[in-house]
Coordinates of C-alpha atoms in Angstrom, one line a residue:
Chain A
X1 CA 73.9 108.2 44.8
X2 CA 72.5 111.4 45.9
X3 CA 74.3 114.6 44.3
X4 CA 75.2 115.9 47.8
X5 CA 76.8 112.9 48.8
X6 CA 78.8 112.5 45.4
X7 CA 79.9 116.1 46.0
X8 CA 81.1 115.5 49.5
X9 CA 82.9 112.5 48.4
X10 CA 84.4 114.2 45.4
X11 CA 85.8 117.1 47.8
X12 CA 87.3 114.5 50.1
X13 CA 88.9 112.6 47.2
X14 CA 90.1 116.0 45.6
X15 CA 91.5 117.2 48.9
X16 CA 93.1 114.0 50.1
X17 CA 94.9 113.8 46.8
X18 CA 96.1 117.2 46.7
X19 CA 97.4 117.5 50.2
X20 CA 99.1 114.1 50.1
X21 CA 99.8 113.8 46.3
X22 CA 103.5 114.5 46.2
X23 CA 104.2 112.2 49.1
X24 CA 102.1 109.5 47.5
X25 CA 103.9 110.1 44.1
X26 CA 107.6 109.8 45.9
X27 CA 106.4 106.6 47.7
X28 CA 104.9 105.1 44.7
X29 CA 107.6 105.6 42.1
X30 CA 110.3 104.7 44.8
X31 CA 108.3 101.6 45.7
X32 CA 108.0 100.6 42.2
X33 CA 111.8 100.7 41.7
X34 CA 112.6 99.0 45.1
X35 CA 110.8 95.9 43.8
X36 CA 114.0 95.3 42.0
X37 CA 116.2 95.9 45.1
X38 CA 117.8 92.4 45.0
X39 CA 118.6 93.0 41.3
X40 CA 119.9 96.4 41.9
X41 CA 122.1 95.2 44.8
X42 CA 123.5 92.6 42.6
X43 CA 124.2 94.6 39.8
X44 CA 125.6 97.6 41.8
X45 CA 128.0 95.5 43.6
X46 CA 129.8 93.7 40.8
X47 CA 132.8 92.6 43.1
X48 CA 130.5 90.6 45.3
X49 CA 128.2 89.5 42.5
X50 CA 131.4 88.1 40.7
X51 CA 132.4 86.1 43.8
X52 CA 132.4 82.3 43.2
X53 CA 129.1 80.6 44.1
X54 CA 129.5 77.4 46.1
X55 CA 127.1 74.7 47.3
X56 CA 128.5 74.7 50.9
X57 CA 129.5 78.0 52.0
X58 CA 132.1 78.2 55.0
X59 CA 130.6 78.8 58.4
X60 CA 129.8 82.1 60.2
X61 CA 132.9 81.6 62.5
X62 CA 135.1 81.5 59.6
X63 CA 133.7 84.8 58.1
X64 CA 134.0 86.4 61.8
X65 CA 137.9 85.3 61.7
X66 CA 138.5 86.6 58.4
X67 CA 136.8 89.9 59.4
X68 CA 138.9 90.3 62.5
X69 CA 141.9 89.6 60.4
X70 CA 141.0 92.2 57.9
X71 CA 140.2 94.8 60.6
X72 CA 140.5 94.2 64.1
X73 CA 138.3 97.1 65.3
X74 CA 135.5 96.3 63.1
X75 CA 132.3 95.9 65.2
X76 CA 130.2 93.3 63.3
X77 CA 126.4 94.0 63.5
X78 CA 125.1 91.3 61.2
X79 CA 126.3 88.9 58.6
X80 CA 123.8 87.6 55.7
X81 CA 124.9 84.4 54.3
X82 CA 124.8 83.8 50.4
X83 CA 121.5 83.2 48.8
X84 CA 119.9 82.8 45.4
X85 CA 120.7 86.3 44.3
X86 CA 124.0 87.2 46.2
X87 CA 126.8 84.7 45.9
X88 CA 129.1 86.3 48.8
X89 CA 128.4 86.9 52.4
X90 CA 127.4 90.5 53.1
X91 CA 128.5 91.9 56.5
X92 CA 127.2 94.9 58.2
X93 CA 129.0 96.9 60.8
X94 CA 131.0 99.9 62.0
X95 CA 134.6 100.3 61.2
X96 CA 137.1 102.0 63.6
X97 CA 136.0 105.4 62.7
X98 CA 132.4 104.6 63.6
X99 CA 131.0 104.6 60.3
X100 CA 128.4 102.0 59.0
X101 CA 130.0 99.9 56.4
X102 CA 128.8 96.8 54.2
X103 CA 131.5 94.5 53.3
X104 CA 131.3 91.4 51.2
X105 CA 133.3 88.0 51.7
X106 CA 133.9 85.2 49.7
X107 CA 131.7 82.3 50.2
X108 CA 134.3 79.4 49.8
X109 CA 137.1 81.0 52.1
X110 CA 135.4 83.7 54.1
X111 CA 138.1 86.1 52.8
X112 CA 136.9 89.8 53.0
X113 CA 136.5 91.2 49.3
X114 CA 136.2 94.8 50.4
X115 CA 133.2 97.3 50.9
X116 CA 130.2 97.3 48.8
X117 CA 130.4 99.2 45.6
X118 CA 127.1 100.9 45.8
X119 CA 124.4 101.6 48.3
X120 CA 121.9 102.5 45.7
X121 CA 119.3 99.9 46.4
X122 CA 119.3 100.6 50.1
X123 CA 119.3 104.4 49.3
X124 CA 115.9 104.1 47.3
X125 CA 114.5 101.5 49.9
X126 CA 115.1 104.3 52.5
X127 CA 113.4 106.7 50.3
X128 CA 110.4 104.4 50.0
X129 CA 110.2 103.2 53.6
X130 CA 111.4 105.9 55.6
X131 CA 111.3 109.0 53.2
X132 CA 115.0 109.3 54.4
X133 CA 114.2 110.8 57.8
X134 CA 111.0 109.7 59.5
X135 CA 109.6 106.2 60.8
X136 CA 107.8 104.0 58.7
X137 CA 104.6 105.0 60.2
X138 CA 104.4 108.0 57.6
X139 CA 104.3 105.9 54.8
X140 CA 101.9 103.5 56.6
X141 CA 99.5 106.3 57.2
X142 CA 99.8 107.1 53.4
X143 CA 98.7 103.6 52.8
X144 CA 95.5 104.5 54.8
X145 CA 95.2 107.7 52.8
X146 CA 95.4 105.7 49.4
X147 CA 92.7 103.5 50.7
X148 CA 90.4 106.4 51.4
X149 CA 91.3 107.8 48.0
X150 CA 90.4 104.3 46.2
X151 CA 87.2 104.0 48.1
X152 CA 86.1 107.5 47.5
X153 CA 87.2 107.2 43.9
X154 CA 85.0 104.0 43.3
X155 CA 82.1 105.7 44.8
X156 CA 82.2 108.8 42.8
X157 CA 83.0 106.9 39.4
X158 CA 79.9 104.7 39.0
X159 CA 80.3 104.1 35.2
X160 CA 83.5 101.9 35.9
X161 CA 82.6 99.3 33.0
X162 CA 82.7 102.3 30.4
X163 CA 85.8 103.6 31.9
X164 CA 87.6 100.4 31.5
X165 CA 87.7 101.2 27.5
X166 CA 87.6 105.0 27.5
X167 CA 90.7 106.8 26.4
X168 CA 90.2 109.7 24.1
X169 CA 93.7 110.6 23.0
X170 CA 92.6 113.4 20.6
X171 CA 90.4 115.3 22.6
X172 CA 91.4 118.1 25.0
X173 CA 94.2 117.5 27.4
X174 CA 91.8 117.7 30.2
X175 CA 89.7 115.1 28.7
X176 CA 92.8 112.9 27.9
X177 CA 94.1 113.0 31.5
X178 CA 90.8 112.6 32.9
X179 CA 90.3 109.3 30.9
X180 CA 93.8 108.1 31.7
X181 CA 93.1 108.8 35.5
X182 CA 89.9 106.6 35.5
X183 CA 91.4 104.2 33.1
X184 CA 94.5 103.6 35.3
X185 CA 92.5 103.8 38.5
X186 CA 90.0 101.1 37.2
X187 CA 92.5 98.6 35.5
X188 CA 94.7 98.7 38.7
X189 CA 92.0 98.8 41.3
X190 CA 92.7 95.4 42.9
X191 CA 96.5 95.9 42.8
X192 CA 96.1 99.5 44.3
X193 CA 93.8 97.9 47.2
X194 CA 96.5 95.5 47.7
X195 CA 99.5 97.8 48.0
X196 CA 97.6 100.3 49.8
X197 CA 96.3 97.7 52.6
X198 CA 99.6 95.8 52.9
X199 CA 101.6 99.3 53.0
X200 CA 99.3 100.5 55.7
X201 CA 99.7 97.2 57.6
X202 CA 103.4 97.3 57.5
X203 CA 103.7 100.8 58.2
X204 CA 101.4 101.3 61.1
X205 CA 101.9 97.8 62.8
X206 CA 104.6 99.2 65.2
X207 CA 102.4 102.0 66.4
X208 CA 99.3 99.5 66.9
X209 CA 101.6 97.2 68.8
X210 CA 103.1 100.0 70.9
X211 CA 99.7 101.3 71.7
X212 CA 98.2 97.9 72.5
X213 CA 101.1 97.2 74.8
X214 CA 100.5 100.6 76.4
X215 CA 96.9 99.8 77.1
X216 CA 97.6 96.3 78.2
X217 CA 96.1 94.6 75.2
X218 CA 99.4 92.9 74.1
X219 CA 102.3 91.4 76.0
X220 CA 105.3 93.6 77.0
X221 CA 108.8 92.4 75.6
X222 CA 111.2 91.7 78.6
X223 CA 113.9 94.1 79.0
X224 CA 117.4 93.1 78.4
X225 CA 119.5 92.1 81.6
X226 CA 121.8 94.8 83.1
X227 CA 125.4 95.3 82.2
X228 CA 127.5 92.4 83.6
X229 CA 131.0 93.2 82.5
X230 CA 133.1 91.6 79.6
X231 CA 132.7 88.2 78.5
X232 CA 135.1 85.6 79.6
X233 CA 134.1 82.7 77.6
X234 CA 132.2 82.4 74.3
X235 CA 130.5 79.3 72.5
X236 CA 131.7 78.8 69.1
X237 CA 129.6 80.6 66.5
X238 CA 129.2 77.7 64.1
X239 CA 128.1 75.3 67.1
X240 CA 125.6 78.0 68.2
X241 CA 124.2 78.0 64.4
X242 CA 123.9 74.4 64.5
X243 CA 122.1 74.3 67.7
X244 CA 119.7 77.0 66.3
X245 CA 119.1 75.1 63.1
X246 CA 118.4 72.0 65.0
X247 CA 115.8 73.8 67.1
X248 CA 114.2 75.3 63.9
X249 CA 114.8 72.8 61.2
X250 CA 112.2 74.3 58.7
X251 CA 113.9 77.7 58.7
X252 CA 117.0 78.8 56.6
X253 CA 118.8 80.5 59.3
X254 CA 121.1 82.6 56.9
X255 CA 121.3 85.6 58.9
X256 CA 123.2 86.3 62.1
X257 CA 122.9 89.5 64.3
X258 CA 124.9 90.3 67.4
X259 CA 123.8 92.4 70.4
X260 CA 126.2 93.5 73.3
X261 CA 129.1 92.1 71.5
X262 CA 132.1 91.5 73.9
X263 CA 129.9 91.7 77.0
X264 CA 128.9 88.8 79.5
X265 CA 125.2 89.1 78.2
X266 CA 126.2 89.0 74.4
X267 CA 123.3 87.8 72.5
X268 CA 123.2 86.3 69.0
X269 CA 120.1 86.1 66.9
X270 CA 119.8 83.6 64.0
X271 CA 117.1 84.4 61.6
X272 CA 115.7 83.5 58.1
X273 CA 112.7 82.6 56.0
X274 CA 110.8 79.5 56.2
X275 CA 111.5 76.6 53.5
X276 CA 108.0 75.6 53.4
X277 CA 105.5 78.5 54.4
X278 CA 105.5 81.5 52.2
X279 CA 106.3 84.7 53.8
X280 CA 107.0 83.2 57.3
X281 CA 110.2 84.0 59.2
X282 CA 111.7 82.3 62.1
X283 CA 114.5 83.4 64.6
X284 CA 116.1 82.3 67.8
X285 CA 118.1 84.3 70.3
X286 CA 121.0 82.5 72.1
X287 CA 123.2 83.8 74.9
X288 CA 126.8 83.4 73.7
X289 CA 128.3 82.9 77.1
X290 CA 126.5 79.5 77.8
X291 CA 124.4 78.9 74.6
X292 CA 121.1 79.3 76.6
X293 CA 118.0 80.0 74.5
X294 CA 116.6 83.4 75.4
X295 CA 113.7 83.6 72.9
X296 CA 112.5 81.5 69.9
X297 CA 109.7 82.5 67.1
X298 CA 108.8 79.4 65.5
X299 CA 106.3 79.7 62.4
X300 CA 105.1 76.3 63.2
X301 CA 103.6 77.8 66.4
X302 CA 102.5 81.0 64.8
X303 CA 98.7 82.1 65.1
X304 CA 96.7 83.4 62.2
X305 CA 97.7 86.9 62.9
X306 CA 101.4 86.1 62.7
X307 CA 100.5 84.1 59.5
X308 CA 98.8 87.0 57.8
X309 CA 101.5 89.4 59.1
X310 CA 104.0 87.2 57.4
X311 CA 102.2 87.6 54.1
X312 CA 102.3 91.3 54.1
X313 CA 105.8 91.9 53.0
X314 CA 105.8 89.5 50.1
X315 CA 102.5 90.7 48.9
X316 CA 103.7 94.2 49.0
X317 CA 106.9 93.9 47.4
X318 CA 106.0 90.9 45.0
X319 CA 109.2 88.9 45.6
X320 CA 107.8 85.5 45.6
X321 CA 107.1 84.9 41.8
X322 CA 110.3 85.6 40.1
X323 CA 111.1 88.5 37.5
X324 CA 107.9 88.4 35.8
X325 CA 105.8 89.0 38.9
X326 CA 108.2 91.8 39.7
X327 CA 108.0 93.5 36.4
X328 CA 104.3 93.4 36.9
X329 CA 104.5 94.9 40.3
X330 CA 106.8 97.6 38.7
X331 CA 104.4 98.6 36.0
X332 CA 101.2 98.6 38.2
X333 CA 103.4 100.2 41.1
X334 CA 104.2 103.1 39.0
X335 CA 100.3 103.5 38.1
X336 CA 99.4 105.1 41.3
X337 CA 102.2 107.6 40.7
X338 CA 100.7 108.5 37.5
X339 CA 97.2 108.7 39.1
X340 CA 98.7 111.1 41.4
X341 CA 100.1 113.4 38.7
X342 CA 97.1 113.1 36.5
X343 CA 94.7 113.8 39.5
X344 CA 96.6 116.9 40.6
X345 CA 96.7 118.3 37.0
X346 CA 93.0 117.7 36.8
X347 CA 92.3 119.7 40.0
X348 CA 94.7 122.4 38.9
X349 CA 92.8 122.6 35.6
X350 CA 89.4 122.6 37.5
X351 CA 90.6 125.7 39.5
X352 CA 92.1 127.4 36.5
X353 CA 88.8 127.1 34.7
X354 CA 86.6 127.6 37.6
X355 CA 84.5 124.7 37.0
X356 CA 84.1 124.0 40.9
X357 CA 83.5 120.9 42.7
X358 CA 79.8 120.6 41.7
X359 CA 80.4 120.6 38.1
X360 CA 83.2 118.0 38.1
X361 CA 81.4 115.8 40.7
X362 CA 78.4 115.6 38.4
X363 CA 80.5 114.8 35.4
X364 CA 82.5 112.3 37.4
X365 CA 79.6 110.5 38.5
Chain B
X1 CA 100.5 128.8 34.2
X2 CA 99.4 129.6 37.7
X3 CA 101.9 129.5 40.7
X4 CA 100.1 126.4 42.1
X5 CA 100.5 124.6 38.8
X6 CA 104.1 125.7 38.6
X7 CA 105.0 124.6 42.1
X8 CA 103.3 121.4 41.7
X9 CA 105.0 120.6 38.5
X10 CA 108.4 121.5 40.1
X11 CA 107.5 119.2 43.1
X12 CA 106.5 116.3 40.9
X13 CA 108.8 116.5 38.2
X14 CA 111.8 117.3 40.6
X15 CA 111.3 114.4 42.7
X16 CA 111.5 112.0 39.7
X17 CA 114.1 113.6 37.9
X18 CA 116.3 114.0 40.8
X19 CA 116.1 110.3 41.7
X20 CA 117.4 109.7 38.2
X21 CA 120.0 111.9 38.5
X22 CA 121.2 110.4 41.8
X23 CA 121.1 107.0 40.1
X24 CA 123.3 108.4 37.2
X25 CA 125.9 109.9 39.7
X26 CA 125.9 106.9 41.8
X27 CA 126.6 104.7 38.6
X28 CA 129.2 107.1 37.5
X29 CA 131.1 107.6 40.8
X30 CA 130.5 104.1 42.3
X31 CA 132.1 103.6 45.7
X32 CA 133.4 107.2 45.8
X33 CA 130.0 108.3 46.4
X34 CA 128.5 107.0 49.6
X35 CA 124.9 107.6 49.9
X36 CA 123.5 106.6 53.2
X37 CA 124.1 108.9 56.2
X38 CA 125.2 105.9 58.5
X39 CA 128.1 105.3 56.2
X40 CA 129.3 109.1 56.1
X41 CA 127.3 109.6 52.7
X42 CA 125.4 112.6 51.7
X43 CA 122.9 111.0 49.4
X44 CA 120.0 112.5 51.0
X45 CA 121.3 116.2 50.9
X46 CA 122.3 115.3 47.1
X47 CA 118.7 114.2 46.3
X48 CA 117.0 117.0 48.3
X49 CA 119.6 119.5 46.7
X50 CA 118.8 118.3 43.1
X51 CA 114.9 118.0 43.9
X52 CA 115.0 121.8 45.0
X53 CA 117.2 122.9 41.9
X54 CA 115.3 120.7 39.2
X55 CA 111.8 121.7 40.9
X56 CA 112.7 125.4 40.8
X57 CA 114.0 125.3 37.2
X58 CA 110.8 123.7 36.2
X59 CA 108.7 126.1 38.2
X60 CA 110.4 129.1 36.5
X61 CA 108.9 128.0 33.2
X62 CA 105.9 130.2 32.5
X63 CA 104.4 128.0 29.8
X64 CA 102.5 124.9 30.9
X65 CA 103.3 122.8 27.6
X66 CA 106.9 123.7 27.6
X67 CA 107.2 122.7 31.4
X68 CA 105.5 119.2 30.7
X69 CA 107.5 118.6 27.9
X70 CA 110.7 119.5 29.7
X71 CA 109.8 117.0 32.4
X72 CA 109.3 114.2 29.7
X73 CA 112.3 114.9 27.7
X74 CA 114.4 115.4 30.6
X75 CA 113.1 111.8 31.9
X76 CA 113.9 110.2 28.6
X77 CA 117.2 111.7 28.5
X78 CA 118.0 110.6 32.1
X79 CA 116.8 107.2 31.5
X80 CA 119.0 106.9 28.2
X81 CA 122.1 108.2 30.3
X82 CA 121.5 105.7 33.0
X83 CA 121.3 102.9 30.5
X84 CA 124.4 104.0 28.9
X85 CA 126.0 104.0 32.3
X86 CA 124.9 100.7 33.0
X87 CA 126.4 99.4 30.0
X88 CA 129.6 101.0 30.6
X89 CA 129.8 99.4 33.9
X90 CA 129.6 96.1 32.3
X91 CA 128.4 94.4 35.4
X92 CA 126.0 91.5 36.2
X93 CA 122.4 92.2 34.6
X94 CA 124.0 95.2 32.6
X95 CA 122.0 94.1 29.3
X96 CA 118.7 93.5 30.9
X97 CA 118.8 96.7 33.0
X98 CA 119.9 98.9 30.2
X99 CA 117.2 97.5 27.9
X100 CA 114.6 98.1 30.6
X101 CA 115.6 101.6 31.0
X102 CA 115.5 102.1 27.3
X103 CA 112.2 100.7 27.1
X104 CA 111.0 103.1 29.9
X105 CA 112.3 106.0 28.2
X106 CA 110.6 105.4 25.0
X107 CA 107.0 106.1 25.9
X108 CA 108.2 109.7 27.2
X109 CA 109.1 110.9 23.7
X110 CA 105.4 110.3 22.1
X111 CA 103.8 111.5 25.4
X112 CA 105.6 114.7 25.3
X113 CA 104.0 115.7 22.0
X114 CA 100.5 115.3 23.5
X115 CA 101.3 118.3 25.7
X116 CA 100.5 120.9 23.0
X117 CA 99.7 124.5 23.8
X118 CA 96.4 124.4 21.8
X119 CA 95.0 121.7 23.9
X120 CA 95.5 123.4 27.3
X121 CA 92.5 125.7 28.1
X122 CA 93.1 129.1 29.3
X123 CA 91.6 130.4 32.8
X124 CA 88.4 132.2 32.5
X125 CA 88.0 135.6 34.2
X126 CA 84.8 134.3 36.3
X127 CA 87.2 131.6 38.0
X128 CA 89.2 134.6 39.4
X129 CA 86.2 135.9 41.0
X130 CA 85.1 132.7 42.4
X131 CA 88.5 132.1 44.0
X132 CA 88.2 135.4 45.5
X133 CA 85.0 134.2 47.1
X134 CA 86.4 131.0 48.4
X135 CA 88.9 132.7 50.4
X136 CA 86.6 133.5 53.3
X137 CA 87.8 130.8 55.5
X138 CA 85.7 129.7 58.5
X139 CA 87.7 130.6 61.9
X140 CA 86.4 127.5 63.7
X141 CA 87.8 125.3 61.1
X142 CA 91.1 127.0 61.0
X143 CA 91.3 126.6 64.7
X144 CA 90.3 123.1 64.3
X145 CA 92.9 122.3 61.9
X146 CA 95.6 124.2 64.0
X147 CA 94.5 122.2 67.1
X148 CA 94.8 118.8 65.0
X149 CA 98.1 119.7 63.6
X150 CA 99.5 120.3 67.3
X151 CA 98.1 117.3 68.5
X152 CA 99.7 115.2 65.4
X153 CA 103.2 116.8 66.1
X154 CA 103.3 116.2 69.8
X155 CA 102.0 112.6 69.5
X156 CA 104.4 112.0 66.5
X157 CA 107.3 113.3 68.5
X158 CA 106.3 111.4 71.7
X159 CA 105.8 108.3 69.8
X160 CA 109.3 108.5 67.9
X161 CA 111.8 110.0 70.1
X162 CA 111.7 109.4 73.8
X163 CA 113.4 106.4 75.2
X164 CA 110.7 105.6 77.9
X165 CA 108.4 103.0 76.7
X166 CA 105.5 104.2 78.6
X167 CA 105.6 107.6 77.1
X168 CA 106.1 106.1 73.6
X169 CA 103.0 103.8 74.0
X170 CA 100.9 106.5 75.4
X171 CA 102.0 108.8 72.4
X172 CA 101.4 106.0 70.0
X173 CA 97.8 105.5 71.2
X174 CA 97.2 109.3 70.9
X175 CA 98.8 109.3 67.4
X176 CA 96.3 106.8 66.5
X177 CA 93.3 108.6 67.8
X178 CA 94.5 111.8 66.2
X179 CA 94.9 110.0 62.8
X180 CA 92.0 107.9 62.9
X181 CA 89.3 109.8 64.8
X182 CA 90.3 113.4 65.1
X183 CA 91.3 113.7 61.5
X184 CA 87.9 112.5 60.0
X185 CA 86.2 114.6 62.6
X186 CA 88.0 117.7 61.5
X187 CA 87.3 116.8 57.9
X188 CA 83.8 116.5 58.6
X189 CA 83.8 119.9 60.2
X190 CA 83.9 121.3 56.8
X191 CA 80.3 120.2 56.2
X192 CA 78.8 120.3 59.8
X193 CA 80.8 122.5 62.2
X194 CA 79.1 122.0 65.5
X195 CA 78.7 118.2 65.6
X196 CA 82.3 117.9 64.3
X197 CA 83.7 120.2 66.7
X198 CA 82.2 118.4 69.6
X199 CA 83.6 115.2 68.3
X200 CA 87.1 116.7 67.9
X201 CA 87.0 118.3 71.4
X202 CA 86.1 114.8 72.9
X203 CA 88.7 113.1 70.8
X204 CA 91.4 115.5 72.1
X205 CA 90.0 114.9 75.8
X206 CA 90.3 111.2 75.3
X207 CA 93.9 111.8 73.8
X208 CA 94.9 113.9 76.6
X209 CA 93.6 111.3 79.1
X210 CA 95.7 108.7 77.5
X211 CA 98.7 110.7 78.2
X212 CA 98.4 110.0 82.1
X213 CA 100.7 107.1 83.1
X214 CA 98.4 106.1 85.9
X215 CA 95.3 105.8 83.4
X216 CA 93.5 102.6 83.7
X217 CA 92.3 100.7 80.7
X218 CA 88.7 100.8 81.5
X219 CA 88.9 104.3 81.7
X220 CA 90.7 104.9 78.6
X221 CA 88.4 102.8 76.8
X222 CA 85.5 104.9 78.3
X223 CA 87.1 107.9 76.9
X224 CA 87.6 106.2 73.4
X225 CA 84.0 105.2 73.4
X226 CA 82.6 108.7 74.4
X227 CA 85.0 110.3 71.8
X228 CA 83.6 107.7 69.1
X229 CA 80.1 108.3 70.1
X230 CA 80.6 112.0 69.6
X231 CA 82.0 111.5 66.5
X232 CA 79.1 109.5 65.3
X233 CA 76.8 112.0 66.4
X234 CA 78.6 114.6 64.4
X235 CA 78.2 112.2 61.3
X236 CA 74.7 111.8 62.2
X237 CA 74.2 115.6 62.1
X238 CA 75.9 115.7 58.7
X239 CA 73.9 113.0 57.1
X240 CA 70.7 114.5 58.6
X241 CA 71.7 117.8 57.1
X242 CA 72.5 116.3 53.8
X243 CA 69.0 114.6 53.7
X244 CA 67.3 117.8 54.7
X245 CA 68.9 119.5 51.8
X246 CA 67.6 117.0 49.4
X247 CA 64.0 117.2 50.8

């Protein structure tokens, strides 16, 4: 490669890394930890984790009745049925003072156990996905930046085979960190590409969909019907669940979400993962007043794009291969955070020593 | 240690140590410390406050080796404390989690010994002169970056906050233009100012056109095509310049 091109690529790599380094560091280390979100939730909520595990949990209707007996003003937003990790029902909603609360309920009786003990898992996820405040596009765009860093890094480091096994521990700190930067980058290359691409996809998908809808390239979702007063009659929740399960037999409809609760147009959404296809989710929306089907997403009818989209989250978070894979994801997930630190330190050292871009670019190539 | 190094070390070390501190507090306080804003928690303020405090404490250190060692020793200590708190909680998965935290803490200790003062080179005097020369910034590039930041902020706000789906859709399309066309164009401006500036101008023109609700798809695509062509031309100039330089 020409020296001028290498120099330009090196500048791009360095400046991308310096400008976004801290954000990437925060996103990467929180992402590595959030791989264990289910385990953290389970361990940080001992009361729910200690609840008895049963083969046949009571229905959603029993849990709803128990919730209203526990707190008549509690506004339920969603209920998650017990799964392989959590033996109790987890309920999300707002209490009488308007605060969002997570409650747990026994799987055998539906009796409310009380609020969750800790929100640590959700807190770390909120840091990784939303950086606490923003939409997830920021993190998605950081995925694109990471892709740019990987591509420029690969192009400027052309002796990759040598760098696979070079780590001079006893030389100067600069050489040691430079070796570590290249070593981590080369060994983790494929994983870094994977998480950068899937992260960019997951983060930026809503923006692309919104833009495509505006430009008329994607169908616009129908608006909900106008307010129609309080509901007079409502179908039994368990009967609605059975109807939904019959419509989507391959889907484990373990989550129920409510919309417009108490209104004539109240909707209930049953959703869950496919039992046969990795990463695929299905959902069905029913009207509570007359059990009419409003919307259905069936993975069996999904196109290629929907299937690819379905793989993104499992691939990004590594929750399809048990604890061993999660540990691998954790260790490899920490490596971009280390790359961010070592890269920043190398750049600072370069500024301090006055080596300039040209000298470093030449040595890097 | 330069101000830049100190601030960077504060930012990096503070982010990591603040998360460990929040975890320890969460383990210690349990349900009495709600974290998420939706449930009335102040976890975000707590985290940011700790980040700021720890970051400033690290940045206050004047010697690089000491600051690095402080980060690594504090990391190891925080991980050990978290492991002890996990064991005290005696909950599900307590043993494996505590063991994992200890295994993470152990490498921090030998790593801290690698940051020896003798291995960190001191700044050269000539470097300061070079930095002084570099401070001459190009006004056109600064203007391009300012325009890009304004476009980014306005489109970001438009795509995030308004309830109107049309406005959000237009702002999202503009945001994509700003991120994927304008940003590379402004970056390319560092090497070839005129071509990149034309590209940036046309991208902004297309973005402005997208903001019109009555804009037709064909016209939007035409604007995009013009902007993309301008950007390609600016890239061509850059590569042309590079090949001339090589000759």
